[in-house]
Amino acid sequence: MAKTALITGVTGQDGAYLSQLLLEKGYKVFGVVRRSSHYGVHSHRLDWLGIADDVVFLDGDMTDLSGLCRIVRDVQPDEVYNLAAQSFVKTSWEQPFLTGNVTGLGAVVVLEALRLEAPQARFYQASSSEMFGLIQEKVQTETTPFYPRSPYAAAKLYAHWMTINYRESFDLFTCSGLLFNHESPLRGREFVTRKVTDAVARIKLGKLDTLELGNLDAKRDWGHAKDYVRAMWLMLQQDEPDDFVIATGRTTSVKQMVDIAFEHVGLKASDHVAINPDFYRPAEVDVLLGDAGKAKAKLGWEPEISLEDMICEMVDADIARHS
Ligand code: NDP
Ligand code: GDP
């Protein structure tokens, strides 16, 4: 019989690619969507992948326990992927309460719904490399101590420990994926990679002249969302629940990433990039670099798409969108 998956955050970048993967594997996919007055617009990423009609949407919000309980009771999922979050770090300083509520407590809403209504279901929590923040080890693994540097990271850390606590307290099958930054043509436009590829596309087409950015020296371990959703699924197929770092093992500065994007269209970044202090953060995560050795050994997972190929794919997709 076909397996059933429930995805919170189904309208986001990872929700879209994960839905695609699960549908390809024959799953029945249910997605939690928060109600909006803008009918229909929530599915633009799923539309882009051509799968919006294949996902069953259910109205629900991460701050509403009774609604999530009802959904879990009705769907009786085999697997639950908790991807919903206020996911943009910079916004988390402007909306720390909302971020704590949705990104932190929201995970407990889903865990409680499972404990009460479907304790046999397997649970994936979307944890983040931002939890390493002010890094305590040069290369971060599952045993590296955490040091969150934003309300977002602190909220994710709470959700991470609650995921482990529900495993240890109630014997639920819960996994936490410590995923490093991952991008794609479906990444939100406020994140630096997509902001850059979208601007490069418009500059190339003569629709924009200058791209304003913040800290060009920050370094991230960037992978492709398509590779990373595969790791989420693999975690829930194991005999025992566990936590895994998912990363490429390569770190690149924002400046180098910008150069890759401009060079792809035959332009020079120095002719178009300006620094705007508004895009600096109150506290920065200077560098992230992950070691996914455990995922390789236990899940057989390795990234397949390089940073260069991903940035070029994103620029090309943005040129197509703006043309
Ligand atoms: P997105 O920001 O693209 O998607 C977030 C999703 O959460 C959207 O579907 C959004 O719905 C939904 N959401 C937000 N608030 C609520 C709410 N109150 N109730 C219900 N749904 C809500 O994130 P990504 O796809 O990039 O990331 C997926 C998860 O992985 C997130 O939890 C993120 O924090 C985490 N993560 C991401 C990384 C990355 O590099 N992408 C790295 C590590 C972790 P709507 O469409 O209505 O806004
Ligand atoms: P994050 O790692 O989840 O915060 O992902 P982002 O893509 O938002 O930011 C990655 C890094 O890029 C951070 O260190 C930012 O400070 C840096 N950065 C530099 N300029 C910008 C910008 O204009 N927008 C964003 N979002 N980040 C920027």
mmCIF file of N, CA and C in Angstrom, residues 4 10 13 17 45-46 48 62 69 73 79-80 109 133 157 172 177 209 213 237 244 268 276 292 305 307:
data_model
loop_
_atom_site.group_PDB
_atom_site.id
_atom_site.type_symbol
_atom_site.label_atom_id
_atom_site.label_comp_id
_atom_site.label_asym_id
_atom_site.label_seq_id
_atom_site.Cartn_x
_atom_site.Cartn_y
_atom_site.Cartn_z
ATOM 1 N N THR A 4 1.845 7.286 3.301
ATOM 2 C CA THR A 4 1.263 8.621 3.396
ATOM 3 C C THR A 4 2.225 9.549 4.124
ATOM 4 N N VAL A 10 4.810 22.962 3.247
ATOM 5 C CA VAL A 10 4.805 22.351 1.903
ATOM 6 C C VAL A 10 4.949 23.397 0.799
ATOM 7 N N GLN A 13 10.442 26.238 -0.196
ATOM 8 C CA GLN A 13 11.413 25.624 -1.117
ATOM 9 C C GLN A 13 11.531 24.114 -0.885
ATOM 10 N N TYR A 17 10.331 20.575 -3.196
ATOM 11 C CA TYR A 17 11.210 19.491 -3.689
ATOM 12 C C TYR A 17 10.931 18.163 -2.974
ATOM 13 N N ARG A 45 5.436 27.477 -6.004
ATOM 14 C CA ARG A 45 6.626 26.619 -6.151
ATOM 15 C C ARG A 45 6.231 25.224 -6.663
ATOM 16 N N LEU A 46 5.109 24.709 -6.111
ATOM 17 C CA LEU A 46 4.636 23.402 -6.572
ATOM 18 C C LEU A 46 4.188 23.493 -8.030
ATOM 19 N N TRP A 48 5.554 25.438 -10.237
ATOM 20 C CA TRP A 48 6.804 25.505 -11.017
ATOM 21 C C TRP A 48 7.329 24.102 -11.304
ATOM 22 N N MET A 62 0.978 26.548 12.316
ATOM 23 C CA MET A 62 1.906 26.006 13.320
ATOM 24 C C MET A 62 1.598 26.468 14.735
ATOM 25 N N CYS A 69 -3.835 18.693 15.459
ATOM 26 C CA CYS A 69 -4.310 17.390 15.973
ATOM 27 C C CYS A 69 -5.362 16.807 15.031
ATOM 28 N N ARG A 73 -4.991 13.341 13.018
ATOM 29 C CA ARG A 73 -5.989 12.288 13.259
ATOM 30 C C ARG A 73 -6.611 11.842 11.940
ATOM 31 N N GLU A 79 4.665 9.173 7.705
ATOM 32 C CA GLU A 79 5.829 10.041 7.915
ATOM 33 C C GLU A 79 5.370 11.499 7.977
ATOM 34 N N VAL A 80 5.982 12.247 8.895
ATOM 35 C CA VAL A 80 5.663 13.676 9.024
ATOM 36 C C VAL A 80 6.961 14.469 8.909
ATOM 37 N N VAL A 109 4.045 21.693 18.728
ATOM 38 C CA VAL A 109 2.653 21.507 18.299
ATOM 39 C C VAL A 109 2.544 20.224 17.469
ATOM 40 N N GLY A 133 26.147 28.608 14.920
ATOM 41 C CA GLY A 133 26.369 30.042 15.081
ATOM 42 C C GLY A 133 27.819 30.478 15.224
ATOM 43 N N LEU A 157 17.047 25.688 17.979
ATOM 44 C CA LEU A 157 17.717 24.852 18.970
ATOM 45 C C LEU A 157 16.699 24.256 19.943
ATOM 46 N N LEU A 172 9.027 7.994 20.582
ATOM 47 C CA LEU A 172 8.581 8.294 19.222
ATOM 48 C C LEU A 172 9.783 8.194 18.272
ATOM 49 N N GLY A 177 17.395 16.747 11.388
ATOM 50 C CA GLY A 177 18.385 16.933 10.330
ATOM 51 C C GLY A 177 19.064 18.277 10.501
ATOM 52 N N ASP A 209 20.638 48.028 -12.436
ATOM 53 C CA ASP A 209 22.050 48.375 -12.588
ATOM 54 C C ASP A 209 22.883 47.922 -11.388
ATOM 55 N N LEU A 213 24.296 44.690 -1.269
ATOM 56 C CA LEU A 213 24.465 43.551 -0.363
ATOM 57 C C LEU A 213 25.071 44.005 0.952
ATOM 58 N N GLN A 237 13.879 6.375 6.795
ATOM 59 C CA GLN A 237 13.812 4.980 6.318
ATOM 60 C C GLN A 237 14.726 4.062 7.128
ATOM 61 N N PHE A 244 21.379 13.839 12.030
ATOM 62 C CA PHE A 244 22.448 13.844 11.028
ATOM 63 C C PHE A 244 22.775 15.252 10.545
ATOM 64 N N LYS A 268 31.140 41.667 -14.748
ATOM 65 C CA LYS A 268 32.036 41.752 -13.588
ATOM 66 C C LYS A 268 31.251 42.257 -12.381
ATOM 67 N N ASN A 276 25.524 47.961 1.323
ATOM 68 C CA ASN A 276 24.526 48.716 2.077
ATOM 69 C C ASN A 276 24.492 48.160 3.504
ATOM 70 N N ALA A 292 29.527 15.827 6.766
ATOM 71 C CA ALA A 292 28.386 14.906 6.669
ATOM 72 C C ALA A 292 28.856 13.454 6.632
ATOM 73 N N ILE A 305 25.141 17.839 -6.548
ATOM 74 C CA ILE A 305 25.141 19.065 -7.363
ATOM 75 C C ILE A 305 26.139 20.066 -6.765
ATOM 76 N N LEU A 307 28.216 23.740 -6.162
ATOM 77 C CA LEU A 307 27.803 25.136 -5.985
ATOM 78 C C LEU A 307 27.759 25.860 -7.338
#
